[in-house]
Amino acid sequence: MKGIVEFVLVAAIAFLLVWATYWHLMIGKTVEFQLMTNERDVLSTINKMEQIKIGLPYALRYSFEKAFYDLGQKGGYNAIPSNIPTKDGLPYWRYGNEFYIPKWYEETAKATKIYLNEYIEKATGNSIYKEVKVDRSSVNATSDELLVLKGSNCKVETNLNVSIFLDMNRFKVYEVAEEYVKNHCSEVFYCDTTDPDRVCAWYYQDKEEVLVIDERYKIIIWNVTENSYELVKPVLKFKIKC
Amino acid sequence: MKGFGIFSFLLIAIIAEATIILFFTIPVFLFKYHLTINLKVQYDYNEGETAVLSLLRLPYQDQEAYKIFSEWPIRYYNDENAKKFLKEKINITSLSKCYKLFNSTDVILKSGNCDPKEVLAEAYIFVPYNPKSLVEKYVLVYDR
């Protein structure tokens, strides 16, 4: 009987020791696996954030180009104010003695902000940019919030204020248009051929429409009909009636 | 019966000793093994990602190489200089002669007849505005 008790005792101790060893190893593996997963998650999140930071000036430039193109097609306004006369969806920049020339830096900034937030939302799920400023030589996007990029077990925060520099003559298409509207209402064609940075304007009198083309730049635009990108020259369309 | 008691004592001692050995030696070996695997996984992963980040930041014609990826389907898909540039830089950053760089629609660069699998890194690139897709995924795979 005593022998059986001893045997059971030995077996129980052996069982407990083996069991303890097993759990010790399993817990160790689990902890190690978690650490490995966390480390990889941290690295992955940081690298993703770095990719976003490298790409932001490009996203801002593409947003600006798209905004510039879209506004040009709509007479320089994001939304045409109700007090401005329109025809065929285009605003009159001049109607008799009244002038309705848009504040193009502000309008471009508004549209750029919308597109830039689309980019950042696509990449991170957040649209953080509260303000975009456009002037003659630069575009600046700022946010008072930090961009938070969440991994499975971590989050990375960073400030994503971003700027790009523009050619000083980037808005010449608007400057030429304004000058044209104020001084050349009845002329058929205007083009400063002495300027190597050529910007041309056509006035179609029967349509009361002005088309201003910036010959220097090409903008990459997604052509929905063709389902592909194309390089186009910036165009500004608007109406005029003297 | 006395013999059986000694036998039991010895048996416990052997099991205990074996367990102690199991407790301390095997975990040490396993830890080392896992640490090696763990570090290898981390290293491979981070090496690939670092190679891609380095590649994106490299200067190319007053811009960064990022622009080549961004505007690949518009400006660079048939630009031999851009291809040559990428090929040289991938050779340097990955130290590999067996690699493949591709996106969702196109294989941009591929070396020889090999099938790389060892290191894989992804880059999410902002592309010119397109309402369907603002971000394109590029993948670089290479063997050391």
mmCIF file of C-alpha atoms in Angstrom, chain A residues 11-233:
data_model
loop_
_atom_site.group_PDB
_atom_site.id
_atom_site.type_symbol
_atom_site.label_atom_id
_atom_site.label_comp_id
_atom_site.label_asym_id
_atom_site.label_seq_id
_atom_site.Cartn_x
_atom_site.Cartn_y
_atom_site.Cartn_z
ATOM 1 C CA ALA A 11 3.791 10.286 -10.606
ATOM 2 C CA ALA A 12 1.966 13.371 -9.328
ATOM 3 C CA ILE A 13 5.198 15.285 -8.765
ATOM 4 C CA ALA A 14 6.504 14.231 -12.163
ATOM 5 C CA PHE A 15 3.233 15.235 -13.791
ATOM 6 C CA LEU A 16 3.241 18.640 -12.086
ATOM 7 C CA LEU A 17 6.852 19.290 -13.030
ATOM 8 C CA VAL A 18 6.278 18.374 -16.664
ATOM 9 C CA TRP A 19 3.067 20.416 -16.734
ATOM 10 C CA ALA A 20 4.818 23.411 -15.182
ATOM 11 C CA THR A 21 7.631 23.121 -17.690
ATOM 12 C CA TYR A 22 5.138 22.973 -20.522
ATOM 13 C CA TRP A 23 3.285 26.093 -19.368
ATOM 14 C CA HIS A 24 6.505 27.906 -18.681
ATOM 15 C CA LEU A 25 7.533 27.345 -22.287
ATOM 16 C CA MET A 26 4.119 28.162 -23.706
ATOM 17 C CA ILE A 27 3.800 31.429 -21.781
ATOM 18 C CA GLY A 28 7.339 32.343 -22.769
ATOM 19 C CA LYS A 29 6.569 31.705 -26.408
ATOM 20 C CA THR A 30 3.342 33.658 -26.233
ATOM 21 C CA VAL A 31 5.015 36.663 -24.616
ATOM 22 C CA GLU A 32 7.813 36.498 -27.135
ATOM 23 C CA PHE A 33 5.373 36.216 -30.013
ATOM 24 C CA GLN A 34 3.469 39.245 -28.715
ATOM 25 C CA LEU A 35 6.668 41.225 -28.410
ATOM 26 C CA MET A 36 7.656 40.262 -31.932
ATOM 27 C CA THR A 37 4.229 41.231 -33.266
ATOM 28 C CA ASN A 38 4.354 44.543 -31.416
ATOM 29 C CA GLU A 39 7.829 45.343 -32.660
ATOM 30 C CA ARG A 40 6.832 44.602 -36.219
ATOM 31 C CA ASP A 41 3.671 46.645 -35.801
ATOM 32 C CA VAL A 42 5.642 49.623 -34.478
ATOM 33 C CA LEU A 43 8.138 49.400 -37.339
ATOM 34 C CA SER A 44 5.352 49.035 -39.878
ATOM 35 C CA THR A 45 3.445 52.051 -38.538
ATOM 36 C CA ILE A 46 6.555 54.252 -38.407
ATOM 37 C CA ASN A 47 7.518 53.263 -41.944
ATOM 38 C CA LYS A 48 4.012 53.969 -43.196
ATOM 39 C CA MET A 49 4.132 57.399 -41.582
ATOM 40 C CA GLU A 50 7.510 58.075 -43.191
ATOM 41 C CA GLN A 51 6.101 57.159 -46.591
ATOM 42 C CA ILE A 52 3.230 59.584 -46.041
ATOM 43 C CA LYS A 53 5.638 62.345 -45.012
ATOM 44 C CA ILE A 54 7.794 61.842 -48.108
ATOM 45 C CA GLY A 55 4.716 61.858 -50.309
ATOM 46 C CA LEU A 56 2.905 64.856 -48.810
ATOM 47 C CA PRO A 57 4.547 67.569 -50.942
ATOM 48 C CA TYR A 58 3.547 65.543 -53.997
ATOM 49 C CA ALA A 59 -0.028 65.144 -52.738
ATOM 50 C CA LEU A 60 -0.141 68.898 -52.120
ATOM 51 C CA ARG A 61 1.188 69.641 -55.603
ATOM 52 C CA TYR A 62 -1.294 67.274 -57.264
ATOM 53 C CA SER A 63 -4.119 68.780 -55.190
ATOM 54 C CA PHE A 64 -3.071 72.260 -56.246
ATOM 55 C CA GLU A 65 -2.851 71.263 -59.929
ATOM 56 C CA LYS A 66 -6.253 69.633 -59.848
ATOM 57 C CA ALA A 67 -7.742 72.638 -58.043
ATOM 58 C CA PHE A 68 -6.138 75.023 -60.532
ATOM 59 C CA TYR A 69 -7.504 73.055 -63.464
ATOM 60 C CA ASP A 70 -11.009 72.652 -62.042
ATOM 61 C CA LEU A 71 -11.348 76.310 -61.103
ATOM 62 C CA GLY A 72 -10.194 77.382 -64.541
ATOM 63 C CA GLN A 73 -13.003 75.364 -66.070
ATOM 64 C CA LYS A 74 -15.519 77.084 -63.769
ATOM 65 C CA GLY A 75 -14.434 80.684 -64.195
ATOM 66 C CA GLY A 76 -12.274 80.754 -61.081
ATOM 67 C CA TYR A 77 -15.020 80.113 -58.535
ATOM 68 C CA ASN A 78 -15.561 77.019 -56.364
ATOM 69 C CA ALA A 79 -19.210 78.027 -56.077
ATOM 70 C CA ILE A 80 -20.474 81.005 -58.026
ATOM 71 C CA PRO A 81 -22.106 83.523 -55.634
ATOM 72 C CA SER A 82 -25.781 84.126 -56.338
ATOM 73 C CA ASN A 83 -25.263 87.835 -57.081
ATOM 74 C CA ILE A 84 -22.995 87.073 -60.042
ATOM 75 C CA PRO A 85 -24.691 86.680 -63.442
ATOM 76 C CA THR A 86 -23.920 83.425 -65.222
ATOM 77 C CA LYS A 87 -24.480 81.800 -68.582
ATOM 78 C CA ASP A 88 -23.919 78.127 -69.484
ATOM 79 C CA GLY A 89 -22.533 77.568 -66.020
ATOM 80 C CA LEU A 90 -19.818 80.191 -66.409
ATOM 81 C CA PRO A 91 -19.702 83.423 -64.413
ATOM 82 C CA TYR A 92 -19.504 86.854 -65.992
ATOM 83 C CA TRP A 93 -16.310 88.542 -64.897
ATOM 84 C CA ARG A 94 -17.704 91.739 -66.344
ATOM 85 C CA TYR A 95 -21.325 92.585 -66.956
ATOM 86 C CA GLY A 96 -21.712 96.156 -68.149
ATOM 87 C CA ASN A 97 -19.834 98.287 -65.694
ATOM 88 C CA GLU A 98 -19.869 95.685 -62.940
ATOM 89 C CA PHE A 99 -16.798 93.488 -62.388
ATOM 90 C CA TYR A 100 -16.927 90.074 -60.717
ATOM 91 C CA ILE A 101 -13.328 88.971 -60.771
ATOM 92 C CA PRO A 102 -12.753 86.136 -58.315
ATOM 93 C CA LYS A 103 -10.200 86.184 -55.496
ATOM 94 C CA TRP A 104 -8.234 83.465 -57.161
ATOM 95 C CA TYR A 105 -5.695 82.756 -54.413
ATOM 96 C CA GLU A 106 -8.500 82.159 -51.916
ATOM 97 C CA GLU A 107 -10.577 80.097 -54.320
ATOM 98 C CA THR A 108 -7.584 77.950 -55.278
ATOM 99 C CA ALA A 109 -6.717 77.463 -51.598
ATOM 100 C CA LYS A 110 -10.254 76.262 -50.819
ATOM 101 C CA ALA A 111 -10.258 73.712 -53.627
ATOM 102 C CA THR A 112 -6.709 72.565 -52.858
ATOM 103 C CA LYS A 113 -7.672 71.903 -49.238
ATOM 104 C CA ILE A 114 -10.561 69.677 -50.301
ATOM 105 C CA TYR A 115 -8.367 67.550 -52.564
ATOM 106 C CA LEU A 116 -5.475 67.377 -50.101
ATOM 107 C CA ASN A 117 -7.802 66.130 -47.371
ATOM 108 C CA GLU A 118 -9.026 63.441 -49.766
ATOM 109 C CA TYR A 119 -5.441 62.260 -50.167
ATOM 110 C CA ILE A 120 -4.695 62.233 -46.468
ATOM 111 C CA GLU A 121 -8.006 60.561 -45.669
ATOM 112 C CA LYS A 122 -7.288 57.838 -48.186
ATOM 113 C CA ALA A 123 -3.890 57.213 -46.628
ATOM 114 C CA THR A 124 -4.753 57.496 -42.946
ATOM 115 C CA GLY A 125 -8.504 57.647 -42.483
ATOM 116 C CA ASN A 126 -8.295 61.232 -41.151
ATOM 117 C CA SER A 127 -8.711 64.549 -42.915
ATOM 118 C CA ILE A 128 -6.639 66.856 -40.782
ATOM 119 C CA TYR A 129 -5.950 69.939 -42.845
ATOM 120 C CA LYS A 130 -7.880 72.949 -41.585
ATOM 121 C CA GLU A 131 -6.200 75.598 -43.656
ATOM 122 C CA VAL A 132 -4.424 75.913 -46.974
ATOM 123 C CA LYS A 133 -2.893 79.221 -48.005
ATOM 124 C CA VAL A 134 -1.909 80.034 -51.547
ATOM 125 C CA ASP A 135 0.105 83.043 -52.594
ATOM 126 C CA ARG A 136 2.141 84.053 -55.583
ATOM 127 C CA SER A 137 5.065 81.783 -54.775
ATOM 128 C CA SER A 138 3.897 79.010 -52.453
ATOM 129 C CA VAL A 139 1.177 76.747 -51.167
ATOM 130 C CA ASN A 140 1.100 75.985 -47.437
ATOM 131 C CA ALA A 141 -1.110 73.426 -45.739
ATOM 132 C CA THR A 142 -1.350 73.540 -41.972
ATOM 133 C CA SER A 143 -3.233 71.754 -39.263
ATOM 134 C CA ASP A 144 -3.470 72.354 -35.546
ATOM 135 C CA GLU A 145 -4.032 68.626 -35.093
ATOM 136 C CA LEU A 146 -1.389 65.927 -35.127
ATOM 137 C CA LEU A 147 -1.845 63.156 -37.617
ATOM 138 C CA VAL A 148 -2.408 59.916 -35.738
ATOM 139 C CA LEU A 149 -1.602 56.714 -37.517
ATOM 140 C CA LYS A 150 -2.818 53.651 -35.654
ATOM 141 C CA GLY A 151 -1.251 50.230 -35.874
ATOM 142 C CA SER A 152 -2.698 47.140 -34.225
ATOM 143 C CA ASN A 153 -0.899 47.762 -30.939
ATOM 144 C CA CYS A 154 0.531 51.231 -31.254
ATOM 145 C CA LYS A 155 -0.044 54.686 -32.627
ATOM 146 C CA VAL A 156 2.334 57.201 -34.152
ATOM 147 C CA GLU A 157 1.659 60.938 -34.037
ATOM 148 C CA THR A 158 3.309 63.629 -36.055
ATOM 149 C CA ASN A 159 2.859 67.139 -37.332
ATOM 150 C CA LEU A 160 2.213 67.188 -41.062
ATOM 151 C CA ASN A 161 2.414 70.847 -42.023
ATOM 152 C CA VAL A 162 3.651 70.989 -45.578
ATOM 153 C CA SER A 163 4.657 73.600 -48.166
ATOM 154 C CA ILE A 164 5.544 73.659 -51.820
ATOM 155 C CA PHE A 165 7.036 76.470 -53.837
ATOM 156 C CA LEU A 166 5.460 77.722 -57.037
ATOM 157 C CA ASP A 167 6.829 79.442 -60.064
ATOM 158 C CA MET A 168 6.233 83.150 -59.440
ATOM 159 C CA ASN A 169 4.256 83.376 -62.690
ATOM 160 C CA ARG A 170 1.979 80.459 -61.883
ATOM 161 C CA PHE A 171 -1.081 82.698 -61.616
ATOM 162 C CA LYS A 172 -0.293 84.708 -64.691
ATOM 163 C CA VAL A 173 -3.274 83.138 -66.427
ATOM 164 C CA TYR A 174 -5.487 85.012 -63.944
ATOM 165 C CA GLU A 175 -3.453 88.205 -64.138
ATOM 166 C CA VAL A 176 -3.687 88.229 -67.942
ATOM 167 C CA ALA A 177 -7.408 87.510 -67.715
ATOM 168 C CA GLU A 178 -8.016 90.375 -65.295
ATOM 169 C CA GLU A 179 -5.961 92.774 -67.360
ATOM 170 C CA TYR A 180 -7.841 91.621 -70.467
ATOM 171 C CA VAL A 181 -11.251 92.087 -68.879
ATOM 172 C CA LYS A 182 -10.425 95.580 -67.683
ATOM 173 C CA ASN A 183 -8.779 96.850 -70.878
ATOM 174 C CA HIS A 184 -9.489 94.742 -73.950
ATOM 175 C CA CYS A 185 -13.150 93.962 -73.890
ATOM 176 C CA SER A 186 -13.793 94.024 -77.609
ATOM 177 C CA GLU A 187 -10.551 92.638 -79.030
ATOM 178 C CA VAL A 188 -10.655 89.245 -80.625
ATOM 179 C CA PHE A 189 -7.242 87.942 -79.699
ATOM 180 C CA TYR A 190 -4.606 88.801 -77.154
ATOM 181 C CA CYS A 191 -1.253 87.131 -76.760
ATOM 182 C CA ASP A 192 1.938 88.602 -75.411
ATOM 183 C CA THR A 193 4.363 87.161 -77.963
ATOM 184 C CA THR A 194 7.327 89.015 -76.465
ATOM 185 C CA ASP A 195 6.967 87.035 -73.292
ATOM 186 C CA PRO A 196 8.638 83.613 -73.380
ATOM 187 C CA ASP A 197 6.257 82.600 -70.612
ATOM 188 C CA ARG A 198 3.402 82.977 -73.008
ATOM 189 C CA VAL A 199 -0.197 83.277 -71.921
ATOM 190 C CA CYS A 200 -2.851 83.788 -74.591
ATOM 191 C CA ALA A 201 -6.460 84.916 -74.432
ATOM 192 C CA TRP A 202 -9.223 84.547 -76.982
ATOM 193 C CA TYR A 203 -12.470 86.441 -76.883
ATOM 194 C CA TYR A 204 -15.381 84.874 -78.728
ATOM 195 C CA GLN A 205 -17.640 87.865 -79.199
ATOM 196 C CA ASP A 206 -20.711 85.948 -80.294
ATOM 197 C CA LYS A 207 -20.484 83.731 -77.232
ATOM 198 C CA GLU A 208 -19.276 86.556 -74.962
ATOM 199 C CA GLU A 209 -16.702 84.077 -73.761
ATOM 200 C CA VAL A 210 -13.033 84.465 -72.923
ATOM 201 C CA LEU A 211 -10.616 81.565 -73.051
ATOM 202 C CA VAL A 212 -7.205 82.113 -71.510
ATOM 203 C CA ILE A 213 -4.518 79.469 -72.002
ATOM 204 C CA ASP A 214 -1.260 79.206 -70.142
ATOM 205 C CA GLU A 215 1.184 77.875 -72.718
ATOM 206 C CA ARG A 216 4.012 77.175 -70.283
ATOM 207 C CA TYR A 217 2.731 74.530 -67.941
ATOM 208 C CA LYS A 218 1.229 71.135 -68.392
ATOM 209 C CA ILE A 219 -0.983 69.726 -65.711
ATOM 210 C CA ILE A 220 -1.651 66.026 -65.168
ATOM 211 C CA ILE A 221 -5.402 65.494 -65.247
ATOM 212 C CA TRP A 222 -7.452 62.334 -64.944
ATOM 213 C CA ASN A 223 -9.692 62.081 -67.983
ATOM 214 C CA VAL A 224 -12.822 60.282 -66.802
ATOM 215 C CA THR A 225 -14.038 59.540 -70.327
ATOM 216 C CA GLU A 226 -10.730 58.093 -71.489
ATOM 217 C CA ASN A 227 -10.126 56.475 -68.117
ATOM 218 C CA SER A 228 -6.523 57.610 -68.198
ATOM 219 C CA TYR A 229 -4.261 60.513 -67.335
ATOM 220 C CA GLU A 230 -3.440 63.245 -69.804
ATOM 221 C CA LEU A 231 -1.170 66.282 -69.803
ATOM 222 C CA VAL A 232 -3.114 69.469 -70.493
ATOM 223 C CA LYS A 233 -2.393 73.184 -70.492
#
